[in-house]
């Protein structure tokens, strides 16, 4: 009888120890998972804060601010605001913009950007403007160097997926669009917190 009770007691203790061990393992797993979630949440919060700081800095010192402060780009400024491209250009990332001056928009063949034209379409107009934007910051020095390395013609992929080709005419950078027209850079490499701004004398058009 005593032996049976001892065996029973031992079994109960073993079961209790086993259950306690399982509980401890589960609790340990829960603690690790909670800690991992906190780490992930902290990283996401830090990333969001960093992006917000960059965004606010770009609003003050970025490309859009440079465009707004340049009188001869007032028409280009109006266009990017109308099509909400200005918001895209203050987000994280760096860009190079080839902005046509006001005189360039006097061209009567620019129906795609003329709101009074029956051919005007916001989607197509946005594509036309994005054709003037390329990813990353390209300084004038870098452009000239890469043109030479590329044998005299450098292909640049724009934000609408089409390409422009940059060439050199003596010391001047010339942009060649897909429709066969050229644009000359009038003012080069206006540096901003999120890229480079160039003023050109013609509106570029994709094929």
Coordinates of C-alpha atoms in Angstrom, one line a residue:
X1 CA 0.0 0.0 0.0
X2 CA 2.7 2.4 1.0
X3 CA 4.6 1.5 -2.2
X4 CA 1.6 2.2 -4.3
X5 CA 1.1 5.6 -2.7
X6 CA 4.8 6.4 -3.3
X7 CA 4.5 5.4 -6.9
X8 CA 1.4 7.5 -7.3
X9 CA 3.0 10.5 -5.6
X10 CA 6.0 10.1 -7.8
X11 CA 3.9 10.0 -10.9
X12 CA 2.0 13.1 -9.9
X13 CA 5.3 15.0 -9.2
X14 CA 6.6 13.9 -12.6
X15 CA 3.5 15.0 -14.3
X16 CA 3.6 18.3 -12.5
X17 CA 7.3 18.8 -13.4
X18 CA 6.5 18.0 -17.0
X19 CA 3.5 20.4 -17.1
X20 CA 5.6 23.1 -15.5
X21 CA 8.4 22.5 -18.0
X22 CA 5.9 22.8 -20.9
X23 CA 4.4 26.0 -19.4
X24 CA 7.9 27.5 -19.0
X25 CA 8.8 26.6 -22.6
X26 CA 5.5 28.2 -23.9
X27 CA 6.0 31.2 -21.7
X28 CA 9.6 31.6 -22.9
X29 CA 8.4 31.3 -26.5
X30 CA 5.8 34.0 -25.9
X31 CA 8.4 36.3 -24.4
X32 CA 10.7 35.8 -27.4
X33 CA 7.8 36.5 -29.8
X34 CA 6.7 39.6 -28.0
X35 CA 10.3 40.9 -27.9
X36 CA 10.7 40.2 -31.6
X37 CA 7.4 42.1 -32.3
X38 CA 8.6 45.0 -30.2
X39 CA 11.9 45.1 -32.2
X40 CA 10.1 45.0 -35.5
X41 CA 7.7 47.8 -34.4
X42 CA 10.5 49.9 -33.2
X43 CA 12.3 49.6 -36.5
X44 CA 9.1 50.4 -38.4
X45 CA 8.6 53.5 -36.2
X46 CA 12.3 54.6 -36.7
X47 CA 11.9 54.1 -40.5
X48 CA 8.7 56.1 -40.6
X49 CA 10.3 58.9 -38.6
X50 CA 13.4 58.9 -40.8
X51 CA 11.2 59.1 -44.0
X52 CA 9.2 62.0 -42.5
X53 CA 12.4 63.9 -41.7
X54 CA 13.6 63.4 -45.2
X55 CA 10.3 64.4 -46.6
X56 CA 10.2 67.6 -44.6
X57 CA 13.8 68.5 -45.5
X58 CA 13.0 67.9 -49.2
X59 CA 10.0 70.3 -49.0
X60 CA 12.3 73.1 -47.9
X61 CA 15.6 72.3 -49.7
X62 CA 14.5 69.8 -52.4
X63 CA 13.9 69.9 -56.1
X64 CA 10.3 71.2 -55.8
X65 CA 11.5 74.1 -53.7
X66 CA 14.2 74.9 -56.3
X67 CA 11.6 74.8 -59.0
X68 CA 9.2 77.1 -57.0
X69 CA 12.0 79.6 -56.5
X70 CA 13.0 79.7 -60.2
X71 CA 10.9 82.3 -62.1
X72 CA 11.6 80.9 -65.5
X73 CA 10.2 77.5 -64.4
X74 CA 6.8 78.9 -63.3
X75 CA 4.9 77.0 -66.1
X76 CA 6.7 73.8 -65.2
X77 CA 5.9 74.4 -61.6
X78 CA 2.2 74.8 -62.5
X79 CA 2.2 71.6 -64.5
X80 CA 3.7 69.4 -61.8
X81 CA 1.4 70.8 -59.2
X82 CA -1.7 70.3 -61.4
X83 CA -0.7 66.7 -62.0
X84 CA 0.4 66.1 -58.4
X85 CA 4.0 65.2 -59.3
X86 CA 5.3 67.6 -56.7
X87 CA 4.2 65.3 -54.0
X88 CA 6.1 62.4 -55.6
X89 CA 9.3 64.5 -55.8
X90 CA 9.5 65.2 -52.0
X91 CA 9.4 61.5 -51.0
X92 CA 12.4 59.4 -50.3
X93 CA 14.8 58.9 -53.2
X94 CA 16.9 61.2 -55.4
X95 CA 16.1 62.4 -58.9
X96 CA 17.4 64.5 -61.7
X97 CA 14.9 66.8 -63.4
X98 CA 15.4 68.4 -66.9
X99 CA 12.8 71.2 -66.5
X100 CA 11.7 73.1 -69.7
X101 CA 11.7 76.9 -69.2
X102 CA 8.6 79.0 -69.7
X103 CA 9.4 79.8 -73.3
X104 CA 9.6 76.1 -74.2
X105 CA 5.9 75.7 -73.3
X106 CA 4.9 78.3 -76.0
X107 CA 5.3 75.6 -78.6
X108 CA 1.9 75.2 -80.3
X109 CA 2.5 71.4 -80.9
X110 CA 2.3 70.6 -77.2
X111 CA -1.4 69.7 -77.1
X112 CA -0.6 66.9 -74.6
X113 CA 0.2 69.5 -72.0
X114 CA -2.4 72.1 -73.0
X115 CA -5.5 71.9 -70.8
X116 CA -7.4 73.9 -73.4
X117 CA -6.7 71.3 -76.1
X118 CA -9.3 68.6 -77.0
X119 CA -6.4 66.1 -77.0
X120 CA -5.6 66.9 -73.3
X121 CA -5.6 63.9 -71.0
X122 CA -4.2 63.9 -67.5
X123 CA -2.7 60.5 -67.7
X124 CA -0.8 61.3 -70.9
X125 CA 0.2 64.7 -69.5
X126 CA 1.6 63.1 -66.4
X127 CA 3.6 60.6 -68.6
X128 CA 4.9 63.6 -70.6
X129 CA 6.2 65.3 -67.5
X130 CA 7.7 62.2 -66.0
X131 CA 9.7 61.9 -69.2
X132 CA 11.8 64.8 -67.8
X133 CA 12.7 63.0 -64.6
X134 CA 15.3 60.3 -64.1
X135 CA 16.3 58.3 -61.0
X136 CA 19.3 59.3 -58.9
X137 CA 21.3 62.5 -58.8
X138 CA 23.3 63.2 -62.0
X139 CA 25.7 66.1 -61.7
X140 CA 26.9 67.8 -64.9
X141 CA 30.4 66.3 -64.3
X142 CA 29.0 62.8 -64.0
X143 CA 26.8 63.2 -67.1
X144 CA 29.7 64.5 -69.2
X145 CA 32.0 61.7 -68.0
X146 CA 29.4 58.9 -68.7
X147 CA 28.7 60.4 -72.2
X148 CA 32.4 60.1 -73.0
X149 CA 32.5 56.5 -71.6
X150 CA 29.5 55.5 -73.6
X151 CA 31.1 56.5 -76.9
X152 CA 29.4 59.9 -77.2
X153 CA 25.8 59.0 -76.5
X154 CA 24.4 58.1 -73.1
X155 CA 21.0 56.5 -72.7
X156 CA 19.0 57.6 -69.7
X157 CA 15.8 55.8 -68.6
X158 CA 13.1 58.2 -67.5
X159 CA 10.4 57.8 -64.9
X160 CA 7.8 57.0 -67.6
X161 CA 9.9 54.1 -68.8
X162 CA 11.0 55.7 -72.1
X163 CA 14.6 56.9 -72.8
X164 CA 16.4 60.0 -73.7
X165 CA 20.0 60.2 -75.0
X166 CA 22.5 62.7 -73.8
X167 CA 25.3 63.8 -76.1
X168 CA 28.0 66.5 -76.1
X169 CA 28.2 69.5 -78.5
X170 CA 31.7 70.7 -77.6
X171 CA 31.2 71.5 -73.9
X172 CA 27.3 71.6 -74.0
X173 CA 25.1 68.7 -73.0
X174 CA 22.4 68.0 -75.6
X175 CA 19.3 65.9 -74.8
X176 CA 17.8 63.9 -77.6
X177 CA 14.2 62.6 -77.2
X178 CA 12.5 59.7 -78.8
X179 CA 10.5 61.9 -81.2
X180 CA 13.7 63.2 -82.8
X181 CA 13.8 66.6 -81.1
X182 CA 16.7 68.0 -79.1
X183 CA 16.9 70.2 -76.0
X184 CA 19.9 72.3 -74.9
X185 CA 20.8 72.7 -71.2
X186 CA 20.6 76.4 -70.3
X187 CA 21.4 76.1 -66.6
X188 CA 23.2 73.0 -65.3
X189 CA 23.3 71.1 -62.1
X190 CA 21.3 73.2 -59.6
X191 CA 21.9 71.1 -56.6
X192 CA 19.0 70.2 -54.1
X193 CA 18.8 68.0 -51.1
X194 CA 17.3 65.2 -53.2
X195 CA 18.9 65.6 -56.6
X196 CA 19.9 67.9 -59.4
X197 CA 17.9 70.3 -61.5
X198 CA 18.6 71.4 -65.0
X199 CA 16.8 74.1 -67.1
X200 CA 16.4 73.1 -70.7
X201 CA 15.1 75.1 -73.8
X202 CA 12.6 72.6 -75.1
X203 CA 9.9 70.1 -73.9
X204 CA 11.0 66.5 -74.4
X205 CA 8.5 64.1 -76.0
X206 CA 8.5 60.4 -76.0
X207 CA 7.7 58.5 -79.2

